[in-house]
Amino acid sequence: MRPAAVDTPQVLVNGRPGAGVPPLDRGLGYGDGVFRTLRIDAGAPRWWDAQLAQLAADCAHLGIVCPPEAVWRDDLSRLQLPEHGVLRLTVTRGEGERGYRPPAFATPTRIVAVWPGEALADAPRSVAARVCRLRLGHQPALAGVKHLNRLENVLARAEWQDPEVAEGMLLDQAGRAVGGVMSNLFVWRRDTLLTPRIDACGVAGVARARLMERAAGAGIAVAEADLGLDDVLEADELVFTNSVILLWRAARLDGRAWGAPVISPTLWNLLHA
Amino acid sequence: MRPAAVDTPQVLVNGRPGAGVPPLDRGLGYGDGVFRTLRIDAGAPRWWDAQLAQLAADCAHLGIVCPPEAVWRDDLSRLQLPEHGVLRLTVTRGEGERGYRPPAFATPTRIVAVWPGEALADAPRSVAARVCRLRLGHQPALAGVKHLNRLENVLARAEWQDPEVAEGMLLDQAGRAVGGVMSNLFVWRRDTLLTPRIDACGVAGVARARLMERAAGAGIAVAEADLGLDDVLEADELVFTNSVILLWRAARLDGRAWGAPVISPTLWNLLHA
């Protein structure tokens, strides 16, 4: 039997359980902040160092002072981490005066949230995906950063209700593939692993960087590329990655179906290790 | 002497003073919400009907249920509205499960904040402005909506510290003028009042719509147009509008200076009336 508390998240705001966020926080007012979503396995956050490094890099990009690791560790010590689950770390610029101008000195707000979840399977899940109508806008000044301005993702995710469809693929305004709504995208084609550039839009996922590094280390040809929808449809295999799912393979993308796994079990093992 | 409380905002979250916002609110997590900023004069919000209509339209655009006017009125009745000031109304989609997907049934969060401010002058202020380096991305699915994804504005406003510069002008990725960082833009040229289209980016300000309507009603030629930086620099006069400042005229834009007011006093009177 599933315990009743299984879906109840534990949340700390600046280390305090049960606290609210100040209503004039700039994270709420303008989406002025960043976040990272981590997977918890064996009661511990996965890829901790890489996730924290990316969170700090994203903070630096926006000129926000990222809390040091000791502060996050202290927060985590106040929570009951589940055996398996999801951890979201959020940093906002904090409160400021009215107006877009970032305050010269602001105290960032940090939010730690933990949700219980399920164990990973032994192999990548095969999922149905769709191509979203929403096209991502180009904004090189924010590309790659996992900031709190995620309305494009919300609108894209709102396009479908079919529970059989697990992920949506996003193209940009120029028709190039960028990633999934909540994931990065890899195309396996002619023995090469290709992933869209994320210099105009998209998020630099930790799973993406890790898979690129590990696949290259295993002797697989890996490259960033400009990929159109045709390139995606002509893939020998298509996979989505993020830090929570690790890796899903597309069984179909709208009308295009793929047969048996080709490279995805290998990629799963590389990412999972 | 200025009273100490003059800069202290009064804030209600769902009608409650001193309340925080739930840390898992989607307004904070994804910028999943909208807002409007109103001017208070004679102790009452200016352009109330138009502002509320625009807030409701923006909510509808995102599929958020906008609280009805009576609810906002009730909130306002709990506050001490200053003689002059600023009122911000914010609506978020409310709390939801983890993930981008909007919940089928969500209870929106509403935030009302009031700041005391100064009386309007009798004529438009002449200000120095600059052209921002940041170029707005195109996103027709969100263009015009005053949503909570405002990092572009934050980055643009962070470009300058000079207190003499009151506003920044924003171009889009194609080099077309869109507006000010916190305002809409009008170009007066050859007896015509031109304002950038806002179908790819930018915000549909209530002051913008009102000025267009009133200027047209007064027999002034008014049109939306594609305006390049050259068109802006060749203007006979340049004005910025929003609901708080009403209307500023540019005394200079980077190296370009303008002399005496041409049409701005007339536009001010049309907007102020």
Coordinates of C-alpha atoms in Angstrom, one line a residue, chain A residues 9 11-13 19-33 35 37 61-62 86 88 90 92-93 97-98 100-102 104 111 113 115 134-142 146-155 157-158 160-163 173 181-182 203 244, chain B residues 9 11-13 19-33 35 37 61-62 86 88 90 92-93 97-98 100-102 104 111 113 115 134-142 146-155 157-158 160-163 173 181-182 203 244:
Chain A
P9 CA 6.5 17.5 -0.7
V11 CA 9.7 22.4 1.5
L12 CA 12.1 24.8 3.1
V13 CA 12.3 28.6 2.3
A19 CA 7.5 29.3 5.5
G20 CA 6.0 31.3 2.6
V21 CA 7.9 33.4 0.1
P22 CA 7.7 37.2 0.5
P23 CA 5.1 38.3 -2.0
L24 CA 7.5 41.0 -3.3
D25 CA 10.3 38.5 -4.0
R26 CA 11.6 39.1 -7.5
G27 CA 11.5 35.4 -8.3
L28 CA 7.7 35.8 -8.2
G29 CA 7.5 39.3 -9.6
Y30 CA 9.7 38.8 -12.7
G31 CA 10.9 35.2 -12.7
D32 CA 14.2 36.6 -11.5
G33 CA 15.9 33.5 -10.4
F35 CA 16.5 26.4 -10.4
T37 CA 15.9 19.6 -10.5
H61 CA 24.9 34.6 -15.4
L62 CA 22.1 36.6 -13.8
V86 CA 13.1 14.5 -6.7
R88 CA 14.3 21.0 -6.6
T90 CA 15.6 27.3 -6.5
T92 CA 15.8 34.0 -6.6
R93 CA 17.4 37.4 -6.4
E97 CA 12.2 47.8 -4.7
R98 CA 9.5 48.1 -7.2
Y100 CA 12.9 45.8 -13.1
R101 CA 16.2 47.2 -11.9
P102 CA 18.1 44.6 -9.9
A104 CA 22.7 46.5 -5.9
I111 CA 13.9 27.2 -1.8
A113 CA 11.7 21.1 -2.2
W115 CA 9.1 14.9 -3.5
L134 CA 4.8 26.3 -29.8
R135 CA 8.1 27.4 -31.2
L136 CA 10.7 28.6 -28.8
G137 CA 11.9 32.2 -29.2
H138 CA 15.5 33.0 -29.6
Q139 CA 17.2 34.8 -26.7
P140 CA 20.9 34.2 -26.7
A141 CA 21.2 36.3 -23.5
L142 CA 19.3 33.6 -21.6
K146 CA 17.6 27.2 -16.3
H147 CA 15.8 30.4 -15.1
L148 CA 12.4 30.8 -13.7
N149 CA 10.9 32.2 -17.0
R150 CA 9.3 29.0 -18.2
L151 CA 6.0 30.1 -19.7
E152 CA 7.1 28.6 -23.1
N153 CA 7.4 25.2 -21.4
V154 CA 4.1 25.7 -19.6
L155 CA 2.3 26.6 -22.9
R157 CA 3.0 21.2 -22.0
A158 CA -0.6 22.5 -22.0
W160 CA -1.8 17.8 -24.9
Q161 CA -3.8 15.9 -22.3
D162 CA -3.2 12.4 -23.7
P163 CA -1.6 10.5 -20.8
Q173 CA 11.2 29.9 -34.4
V181 CA 9.5 20.3 -23.0
M182 CA 11.3 19.1 -19.9
V203 CA 18.4 24.6 -21.3
V244 CA 15.0 12.9 -13.1
Chain B
P9 CA 4.4 48.8 0.6
V11 CA 0.7 43.8 0.5
L12 CA -2.1 41.3 0.5
V13 CA -1.8 37.7 -0.6
A19 CA 1.0 36.4 4.3
G20 CA 3.7 34.7 2.2
V21 CA 3.2 33.0 -1.1
P22 CA 3.3 29.2 -1.1
P23 CA 6.8 28.2 -2.2
L24 CA 5.4 25.8 -4.8
D25 CA 3.2 28.4 -6.4
R26 CA 3.6 28.2 -10.1
G27 CA 4.0 32.0 -10.3
L28 CA 7.3 31.5 -8.5
G29 CA 8.3 28.2 -10.1
Y30 CA 7.7 29.1 -13.7
G31 CA 6.5 32.7 -13.9
D32 CA 3.1 31.2 -14.6
G33 CA 1.0 34.3 -14.1
F35 CA 0.2 41.4 -13.6
T37 CA 0.7 48.1 -12.5
H61 CA -4.6 34.0 -22.7
L62 CA -2.8 31.7 -20.2
V86 CA 1.3 52.7 -7.4
R88 CA 0.3 46.2 -8.6
T90 CA -0.7 40.0 -9.7
T92 CA -0.7 33.4 -10.7
R93 CA -2.0 30.0 -11.7
E97 CA 2.0 19.3 -8.9
R98 CA 5.6 19.3 -9.9
Y100 CA 5.2 22.2 -16.3
R101 CA 1.8 20.8 -17.0
P102 CA -0.8 23.3 -15.8
A104 CA -6.7 21.0 -14.6
I111 CA -1.4 39.6 -4.8
A113 CA 0.6 45.6 -3.4
W115 CA 3.3 51.8 -2.8
L134 CA 19.7 43.3 -25.1
R135 CA 17.4 42.4 -28.1
L136 CA 14.0 41.0 -27.3
G137 CA 13.2 37.5 -28.5
H138 CA 10.2 36.9 -30.7
Q139 CA 7.5 34.9 -29.1
P140 CA 4.1 35.5 -30.7
A141 CA 2.4 33.0 -28.3
L142 CA 3.1 35.5 -25.4
K146 CA 2.1 41.3 -19.3
H147 CA 3.2 37.9 -17.8
L148 CA 5.6 37.2 -15.0
N149 CA 8.5 36.1 -17.4
R150 CA 10.3 39.4 -17.3
L151 CA 14.0 38.5 -17.2
E152 CA 14.6 40.2 -20.5
N153 CA 13.4 43.5 -18.9
V154 CA 15.5 42.8 -15.8
L155 CA 18.7 42.2 -17.9
R157 CA 17.5 47.4 -16.9
A158 CA 20.7 46.1 -15.4
W160 CA 23.0 51.0 -16.9
Q161 CA 23.5 52.6 -13.5
D162 CA 23.6 56.2 -14.5
P163 CA 20.7 57.8 -12.5
Q173 CA 16.2 40.4 -32.5
V181 CA 12.2 48.6 -20.7
M182 CA 9.1 49.6 -18.6
V203 CA 3.6 44.4 -23.8
V244 CA 2.5 55.0 -13.8

